[in-house]
Amino acid sequence: MFTLIKGGEVYAPHYLGKKDILLAAGKIASISERIEWSSSIDVKVIDASGMIITPGFIDGHVHITGGGGEGGYKTRTPEIYLTDITTAGITTVVGVIGTDGTARTMTNLIAKAKGLKEEGISCYAHTGSYQVPVRTLTDNIQTDIMMVEEIIGVGEIAIADHRSSQPTAHELARLAAQARVAGMLSGKAGVVNIHLGDSRSMLSLIEEVIETTDLPVSQFYPTHINRNSYIFEAGIQYAKKGGIVDFTTSTTKQFIEEGEVKSSVGLKRMIDAGVPVEQITFTSDAQGSLPAFNDRGEFIGLRIGKVNSLYKEVRDAVQSEGISLETALQTITSNPARILKLKNKGQLLTGLDADLVLLNKENLNIDTVIALGQVMVREGKAIVKGTFEE
């Protein structure tokens, strides 16, 4: 089956103008001003008039098996459903384990990743959780990355947080070196995804490793850079030194009032401060808990991260902060694809995976989502559901 998308305005994520796009065998077969087809060939035509066509969104930090638990067993958050992901325009996710590296296991994480792949999207994972030493799937970090198809890096390793295992610079350097070599040998990213907590130590542990070892700044991928004002400001300086920074889009009104920087606002501020957009990504932290603690570190409340926050913040960046669509889109398409070495993702180019999102041009709402050539969402509604979804 061929799928022909006609007359859409293409952001690849850079603006290409009005184009036709032909999909075949899960790949982008052609992008051209006008594509004709023979009536003898079975072609499904999608009229994209009045639509914007973008690459499928990449969410590089999702607790696909659930997270949380900081308030006891009843606060363990649930696994994510396929349609939660696809209706948010996301065609590629990276699964992680967070605070709980005991009850949440690598075997469960990889099984869930494989399940999501069987249901029609692309899914990868990082090995480990908050804890150091890293609890791997096999015998070590290098074997995990080199021999397990889905595993592309390590994380999320927690620093600057009362819930972390308080790793030393030496410990962080050692695991980062293992991940780096494994990435080189396997052609994968081999990055270390770093969870940043509220501590005033901020990015200092990463900076110490960079200053005292041969590891490059690109080896680390710190997230939650918008957690509070002082980490955000430190993140600007870190990015100006060449570091990658990741904004977390899931939040609460309380967190914003307490000083968290809204992702769309933070993107504008970082760009205005001279940080290249290519060094910035958005991730949702979906299915992770959003715990509130008092000044004694005691748990006092809980919300859950939502995957649909990812694109909402991109749209807010365009509609409320005046950032161009092609700039904002890079944070969830080409940037994470490059950083995570997802070679067939993040752009609309001939030969790459047929992951696309069609947006209503007037309001930028998601209309159609295509993953690996299969239409998953049409007119904003899921037409392909997960195995246990009604």
Short mmCIF file of C-alpha atoms in Angstrom, two decimals:
data_model
loop_
_atom_site.label_atom_id
_atom_site.label_comp_id
_atom_site.label_asym_id
_atom_site.label_seq_id
_atom_site.Cartn_x
_atom_site.Cartn_y
_atom_site.Cartn_z
CA MET A 1 0.00 0.00 0.00
CA PHE A 2 1.21 3.44 -0.98
CA THR A 3 0.06 6.58 0.86
CA LEU A 4 0.13 9.93 -0.92
CA ILE A 5 -0.21 13.10 1.12
CA LYS A 6 -1.25 15.95 -1.18
CA GLY A 7 -0.83 19.70 -0.92
CA GLY A 8 0.42 20.17 2.62
CA GLU A 9 2.77 22.89 3.80
CA VAL A 10 5.90 21.03 4.83
CA TYR A 11 8.17 21.79 7.78
CA ALA A 12 10.90 19.17 7.65
CA PRO A 13 11.37 20.70 10.34
CA HIS A 14 12.81 23.53 8.21
CA TYR A 15 10.27 25.12 5.91
CA LEU A 16 10.03 23.55 2.44
CA GLY A 17 6.77 25.04 1.18
CA LYS A 18 3.85 23.13 -0.32
CA LYS A 19 4.76 19.59 -1.29
CA ASP A 20 3.33 16.16 -1.99
CA ILE A 21 4.79 13.27 0.03
CA LEU A 22 4.66 9.64 -1.05
CA LEU A 23 5.01 6.92 1.59
CA ALA A 24 5.83 3.29 0.82
CA ALA A 25 6.86 0.31 2.97
CA GLY A 26 7.08 2.44 6.10
CA LYS A 27 9.47 4.94 4.50
CA ILE A 28 9.29 8.33 2.82
CA ALA A 29 9.55 7.40 -0.86
CA SER A 30 9.38 10.88 -2.39
CA ILE A 31 8.87 14.55 -1.57
CA SER A 32 8.08 16.71 -4.56
CA GLU A 33 6.12 19.72 -5.80
CA ARG A 34 3.61 17.38 -7.42
CA ILE A 35 3.44 13.59 -7.43
CA GLU A 36 1.26 11.79 -9.96
CA TRP A 37 0.23 8.16 -9.71
CA SER A 38 -1.19 5.52 -11.99
CA SER A 39 -4.81 4.50 -11.48
CA SER A 40 -3.67 0.88 -11.63
CA ILE A 41 -1.65 1.31 -8.40
CA ASP A 42 -3.41 1.04 -5.04
CA VAL A 43 -2.74 4.44 -3.44
CA LYS A 44 -4.36 5.87 -0.33
CA VAL A 45 -4.63 9.63 -0.78
CA ILE A 46 -4.71 12.06 2.15
CA ASP A 47 -5.75 15.61 1.29
CA ALA A 48 -3.48 17.89 3.32
CA SER A 49 -4.88 21.17 2.03
CA GLY A 50 -4.91 23.68 4.87
CA MET A 51 -2.53 21.45 6.83
CA ILE A 52 1.06 21.71 8.01
CA ILE A 53 3.13 18.52 7.73
CA THR A 54 5.92 17.95 10.26
CA PRO A 55 8.14 15.04 11.29
CA GLY A 56 6.66 12.75 13.94
CA PHE A 57 7.50 14.00 17.41
CA ILE A 58 10.21 12.35 19.51
CA ASP A 59 9.81 12.17 23.29
CA GLY A 60 13.17 11.23 24.75
CA HIS A 61 12.12 10.76 28.38
CA VAL A 62 8.99 8.75 29.16
CA HIS A 63 8.32 6.41 32.10
CA ILE A 64 6.61 3.92 29.82
CA THR A 65 6.22 1.33 32.62
CA GLY A 66 5.14 3.95 35.16
CA GLY A 67 7.11 5.78 37.81
CA GLY A 68 6.51 7.46 41.12
CA GLY A 69 6.17 5.66 44.40
CA GLU A 70 7.64 8.45 46.51
CA GLY A 71 4.49 8.48 48.63
CA GLY A 72 4.32 4.72 49.13
CA TYR A 73 3.18 1.80 47.00
CA LYS A 74 -0.20 3.31 46.19
CA THR A 75 1.51 6.26 44.49
CA ARG A 76 3.17 4.09 41.82
CA THR A 77 2.02 5.54 38.51
CA PRO A 78 0.58 3.30 35.75
CA GLU A 79 2.05 2.21 32.42
CA ILE A 80 1.40 4.38 29.40
CA TYR A 81 -1.11 3.45 26.66
CA LEU A 82 -0.38 3.56 22.94
CA THR A 83 -3.08 6.14 22.22
CA ASP A 84 -1.78 8.48 24.92
CA ILE A 85 1.38 8.63 22.83
CA THR A 86 -0.03 8.79 19.32
CA THR A 87 -2.78 11.35 19.96
CA ALA A 88 -0.01 13.62 21.28
CA GLY A 89 1.71 13.44 17.87
CA ILE A 90 4.53 11.27 19.19
CA THR A 91 5.85 8.47 16.99
CA THR A 92 9.10 7.72 18.86
CA VAL A 93 9.62 7.40 22.63
CA VAL A 94 12.57 6.62 24.87
CA GLY A 95 11.66 4.72 28.03
CA VAL A 96 13.36 5.35 31.37
CA ILE A 97 13.17 4.20 34.98
CA GLY A 98 13.22 6.88 37.68
CA THR A 99 13.36 6.88 41.48
CA ASP A 100 12.38 3.24 41.92
CA GLY A 101 15.07 1.02 40.46
CA THR A 102 13.98 -1.95 42.56
CA ALA A 103 10.32 -2.65 41.78
CA ARG A 104 10.68 -1.07 38.33
CA THR A 105 13.05 -3.37 36.46
CA MET A 106 14.96 -3.34 33.19
CA THR A 107 13.28 -6.56 32.05
CA ASN A 108 9.89 -4.88 32.42
CA LEU A 109 11.11 -1.72 30.67
CA ILE A 110 12.43 -3.58 27.63
CA ALA A 111 9.34 -5.79 27.45
CA LYS A 112 7.15 -2.68 27.39
CA ALA A 113 9.35 -1.10 24.72
CA LYS A 114 9.00 -4.20 22.57
CA GLY A 115 5.23 -4.15 23.13
CA LEU A 116 4.92 -0.55 21.97
CA LYS A 117 6.96 -1.42 18.89
CA GLU A 118 4.58 -4.28 18.13
CA GLU A 119 1.66 -1.87 18.48
CA GLY A 120 3.11 0.35 15.76
CA ILE A 121 5.48 3.05 17.07
CA SER A 122 9.24 3.25 17.59
CA CYS A 123 10.53 2.79 21.12
CA TYR A 124 13.99 2.83 22.70
CA ALA A 125 15.24 2.84 26.29
CA HIS A 126 18.07 3.82 28.61
CA THR A 127 19.57 1.30 31.00
CA GLY A 128 19.45 2.02 34.72
CA SER A 129 17.52 4.39 36.96
CA TYR A 130 18.37 7.07 39.54
CA GLN A 131 20.85 4.77 41.24
CA VAL A 132 24.62 4.33 40.95
CA PRO A 133 25.93 1.65 40.51
CA VAL A 134 23.63 1.16 37.53
CA ARG A 135 21.28 -1.82 37.65
CA THR A 136 21.59 -3.13 34.11
CA LEU A 137 19.65 -5.70 32.11
CA THR A 138 22.69 -7.86 31.42
CA ASP A 139 26.00 -7.93 33.25
CA ASN A 140 27.12 -4.35 32.53
CA ILE A 141 26.42 -1.07 30.75
CA GLN A 142 28.47 -1.90 27.68
CA THR A 143 26.74 -5.20 27.06
CA ASP A 144 23.31 -3.60 27.47
CA ILE A 145 24.01 -0.90 24.88
CA MET A 146 25.89 -3.09 22.44
CA MET A 147 23.71 -6.19 22.52
CA VAL A 148 20.16 -5.01 23.29
CA GLU A 149 18.57 -3.37 20.27
CA GLU A 150 16.34 -0.99 22.22
CA ILE A 151 18.97 0.33 24.66
CA ILE A 152 20.72 3.48 23.42
CA GLY A 153 22.13 5.06 26.60
CA VAL A 154 22.19 5.19 30.39
CA GLY A 155 19.80 6.92 32.77
CA GLU A 156 18.13 8.65 34.22
CA ILE A 157 20.99 9.02 36.72
CA ALA A 158 19.99 11.38 39.53
CA ILE A 159 22.23 14.13 40.84
CA ALA A 160 21.56 17.27 42.90
CA ASP A 161 18.59 15.50 44.50
CA HIS A 162 17.85 14.07 47.96
CA ARG A 163 16.49 10.96 46.19
CA SER A 164 19.74 10.25 44.33
CA SER A 165 22.38 7.76 45.46
CA GLN A 166 24.78 10.72 45.85
CA PRO A 167 27.30 9.55 43.23
CA THR A 168 30.83 10.90 43.18
CA ALA A 169 32.47 12.48 40.15
CA HIS A 170 34.60 9.36 39.78
CA GLU A 171 31.54 7.09 39.73
CA LEU A 172 29.77 9.30 37.20
CA ALA A 173 32.86 9.45 35.00
CA ARG A 174 33.27 5.69 35.10
CA LEU A 175 29.72 4.92 33.94
CA ALA A 176 29.86 7.69 31.33
CA ALA A 177 33.08 6.23 29.92
CA GLN A 178 31.47 2.80 29.67
CA ALA A 179 28.45 4.28 27.89
CA ARG A 180 30.66 6.26 25.52
CA VAL A 181 32.72 3.28 24.40
CA ALA A 182 29.62 1.13 24.01
CA GLY A 183 28.05 3.83 21.86
CA MET A 184 31.13 4.01 19.65
CA LEU A 185 31.24 0.25 19.20
CA SER A 186 27.52 -0.08 18.44
CA GLY A 187 26.86 3.11 16.49
CA LYS A 188 24.41 4.26 19.16
CA ALA A 189 24.32 7.50 21.14
CA GLY A 190 25.68 6.09 24.38
CA VAL A 191 24.64 9.25 26.22
CA VAL A 192 24.08 9.55 29.96
CA ASN A 193 20.67 11.01 30.74
CA ILE A 194 21.00 13.03 33.95
CA HIS A 195 18.10 13.84 36.29
CA LEU A 196 18.62 17.23 37.94
CA GLY A 197 17.01 17.78 41.34
CA ASP A 198 16.48 20.98 43.31
CA SER A 199 19.88 21.09 45.00
CA ARG A 200 22.11 24.14 44.76
CA SER A 201 24.87 21.86 43.51
CA MET A 202 23.00 21.97 40.18
CA LEU A 203 25.25 20.87 37.28
CA SER A 204 28.48 20.99 39.26
CA LEU A 205 29.02 17.21 39.30
CA ILE A 206 28.80 17.01 35.49
CA GLU A 207 31.09 20.03 35.18
CA GLU A 208 33.63 18.43 37.51
CA VAL A 209 33.71 15.30 35.36
CA ILE A 210 34.18 17.34 32.20
CA GLU A 211 36.97 19.42 33.77
CA THR A 212 38.89 16.49 35.27
CA THR A 213 38.53 13.80 32.59
CA ASP A 214 38.74 13.43 28.82
CA LEU A 215 34.97 13.01 28.49
CA PRO A 216 33.29 15.66 26.29
CA VAL A 217 30.35 17.74 27.42
CA SER A 218 28.21 16.05 24.74
CA GLN A 219 28.41 12.78 26.69
CA PHE A 220 25.82 14.07 29.16
CA TYR A 221 22.16 14.84 28.54
CA PRO A 222 20.78 16.68 31.61
CA THR A 223 17.02 16.99 31.94
CA HIS A 224 14.68 19.09 34.12
CA ILE A 225 16.84 22.15 33.30
CA ASN A 226 13.78 24.34 33.88
CA ARG A 227 13.08 22.90 37.35
CA ASN A 228 13.76 26.24 39.08
CA SER A 229 15.23 29.64 38.31
CA TYR A 230 18.78 28.98 39.51
CA ILE A 231 19.15 25.67 37.67
CA PHE A 232 17.74 27.35 34.57
CA GLU A 233 20.31 30.15 34.74
CA ALA A 234 23.08 27.61 35.33
CA GLY A 235 21.74 25.73 32.31
CA ILE A 236 22.19 28.77 30.10
CA GLN A 237 25.87 28.96 31.03
CA TYR A 238 26.25 25.18 30.61
CA ALA A 239 24.70 25.34 27.15
CA LYS A 240 26.96 28.24 26.15
CA LYS A 241 29.90 25.91 26.87
CA GLY A 242 28.47 23.44 24.38
CA GLY A 243 26.24 21.36 26.64
CA ILE A 244 22.88 19.92 25.66
CA VAL A 245 19.93 20.96 27.84
CA ASP A 246 16.51 19.35 28.09
CA PHE A 247 13.31 21.02 29.28
CA THR A 248 10.61 19.00 31.05
CA THR A 249 7.16 19.93 29.76
CA SER A 250 5.03 18.14 32.38
CA THR A 251 4.42 20.46 35.30
CA THR A 252 1.78 21.84 37.64
CA LYS A 253 0.47 25.30 38.40
CA GLN A 254 2.05 25.04 41.85
CA PHE A 255 5.49 24.25 40.42
CA ILE A 256 5.30 27.24 38.07
CA GLU A 257 4.26 29.50 40.95
CA GLU A 258 7.18 28.18 43.00
CA GLY A 259 9.72 29.12 40.35
CA GLU A 260 9.75 26.41 37.68
CA VAL A 261 10.30 27.93 34.25
CA LYS A 262 7.55 27.06 31.76
CA SER A 263 9.20 25.26 28.84
CA SER A 264 7.88 27.59 26.13
CA VAL A 265 8.99 30.64 28.11
CA GLY A 266 12.36 29.07 28.86
CA LEU A 267 12.97 28.28 25.22
CA LYS A 268 12.47 31.93 24.33
CA ARG A 269 14.76 33.08 27.14
CA MET A 270 17.53 30.66 26.20
CA ILE A 271 17.45 31.61 22.53
CA ASP A 272 17.48 35.30 23.47
CA ALA A 273 20.48 34.60 25.72
CA GLY A 274 22.39 33.26 22.73
CA VAL A 275 21.97 29.50 23.18
CA PRO A 276 21.69 27.76 19.78
CA VAL A 277 18.34 26.00 19.46
CA GLU A 278 20.21 22.90 18.23
CA GLN A 279 21.36 22.32 21.83
CA ILE A 280 17.83 22.38 23.28
CA THR A 281 15.24 19.61 23.51
CA PHE A 282 11.85 19.13 25.13
CA THR A 283 10.74 15.88 26.80
CA SER A 284 7.53 15.18 28.69
CA ASP A 285 8.65 13.00 31.64
CA ALA A 286 5.26 11.37 31.07
CA GLN A 287 3.91 8.82 33.55
CA GLY A 288 6.52 10.06 35.99
CA SER A 289 5.24 11.43 39.25
CA LEU A 290 5.26 15.15 39.99
CA PRO A 291 5.83 14.94 43.74
CA ALA A 292 5.71 17.90 46.09
CA PHE A 293 7.94 17.93 49.18
CA ASN A 294 8.05 20.30 52.13
CA ASP A 295 11.23 22.02 53.31
CA ARG A 296 12.12 18.91 55.37
CA GLY A 297 12.05 16.69 52.25
CA GLU A 298 8.78 15.06 53.29
CA PHE A 299 6.29 13.99 50.60
CA ILE A 300 3.11 16.10 50.64
CA GLY A 301 1.36 15.51 47.30
CA LEU A 302 1.48 13.95 43.83
CA ARG A 303 0.44 14.53 40.21
CA ILE A 304 1.35 12.56 37.07
CA GLY A 305 3.25 13.75 34.00
CA LYS A 306 1.38 13.81 30.70
CA VAL A 307 2.82 13.01 27.31
CA ASN A 308 0.53 15.54 25.60
CA SER A 309 2.38 18.34 27.40
CA LEU A 310 5.25 17.90 24.90
CA TYR A 311 3.58 19.43 21.87
CA LYS A 312 1.47 21.83 23.96
CA GLU A 313 4.66 23.61 25.00
CA VAL A 314 5.92 23.71 21.42
CA ARG A 315 2.63 25.25 20.31
CA ASP A 316 2.75 27.74 23.20
CA ALA A 317 6.27 28.70 22.14
CA VAL A 318 4.89 29.61 18.71
CA GLN A 319 1.56 31.14 19.69
CA SER A 320 2.53 32.90 22.93
CA GLU A 321 6.28 33.49 22.73
CA GLY A 322 6.63 34.38 19.05
CA ILE A 323 9.11 31.64 18.19
CA SER A 324 8.94 30.42 14.61
CA LEU A 325 7.36 27.03 14.05
CA GLU A 326 10.45 25.59 12.38
CA THR A 327 12.60 26.66 15.36
CA ALA A 328 10.22 25.31 18.01
CA LEU A 329 9.72 22.02 16.16
CA GLN A 330 13.43 21.25 16.26
CA THR A 331 13.21 20.66 20.03
CA ILE A 332 11.03 17.57 19.48
CA THR A 333 12.18 16.39 16.04
CA SER A 334 15.63 16.92 14.53
CA ASN A 335 17.44 17.82 17.78
CA PRO A 336 16.59 14.67 19.77
CA ALA A 337 17.10 12.54 16.65
CA ARG A 338 20.63 13.89 16.27
CA ILE A 339 21.52 13.76 19.98
CA LEU A 340 20.20 10.20 20.37
CA LYS A 341 21.56 9.08 16.98
CA LEU A 342 18.15 8.01 15.73
CA LYS A 343 19.30 8.15 12.13
CA ASN A 344 15.93 7.50 10.48
CA LYS A 345 13.98 9.93 12.65
CA GLY A 346 13.40 13.63 13.16
CA GLN A 347 13.29 14.91 9.59
CA LEU A 348 11.19 14.62 6.47
CA LEU A 349 13.68 13.28 3.93
CA THR A 350 13.46 10.61 1.26
CA GLY A 351 14.51 7.25 2.70
CA LEU A 352 13.78 8.06 6.35
CA ASP A 353 11.00 6.48 8.40
CA ALA A 354 7.49 7.57 7.46
CA ASP A 355 6.72 9.30 10.77
CA LEU A 356 4.60 12.39 10.17
CA VAL A 357 2.16 14.72 11.89
CA LEU A 358 -0.44 16.83 10.11
CA LEU A 359 -1.44 20.02 11.94
CA ASN A 360 -4.40 22.27 11.30
CA LYS A 361 -2.79 25.42 9.92
CA GLU A 362 -5.24 27.77 11.64
CA ASN A 363 -4.84 26.59 15.24
CA LEU A 364 -1.88 24.16 15.03
CA ASN A 365 -3.99 21.37 16.52
CA ILE A 366 -2.98 17.79 15.72
CA ASP A 367 -5.16 16.27 13.01
CA THR A 368 -3.33 13.19 11.66
CA VAL A 369 -0.46 11.09 12.99
CA ILE A 370 1.39 8.54 10.87
CA ALA A 371 3.95 6.14 12.41
CA LEU A 372 6.13 4.01 10.13
CA GLY A 373 3.65 4.62 7.33
CA GLN A 374 0.55 3.58 9.29
CA VAL A 375 -2.15 6.15 10.04
CA MET A 376 -2.57 6.04 13.82
CA VAL A 377 -4.67 9.17 14.37
CA ARG A 378 -7.11 10.88 11.99
CA GLU A 379 -9.08 14.08 12.67
CA GLY A 380 -7.61 14.11 16.17
CA LYS A 381 -8.94 10.66 17.10
CA ALA A 382 -7.03 7.41 17.48
CA ILE A 383 -7.93 4.86 14.81
CA VAL A 384 -5.32 2.34 15.96
CA LYS A 385 -5.55 1.38 19.62
CA GLY A 386 -3.31 -0.54 21.95
CA THR A 387 -3.87 -4.22 22.64
CA PHE A 388 -5.93 -3.69 25.81
CA GLU A 389 -7.56 -0.38 24.89
CA GLU A 390 -11.27 -0.32 24.12
#
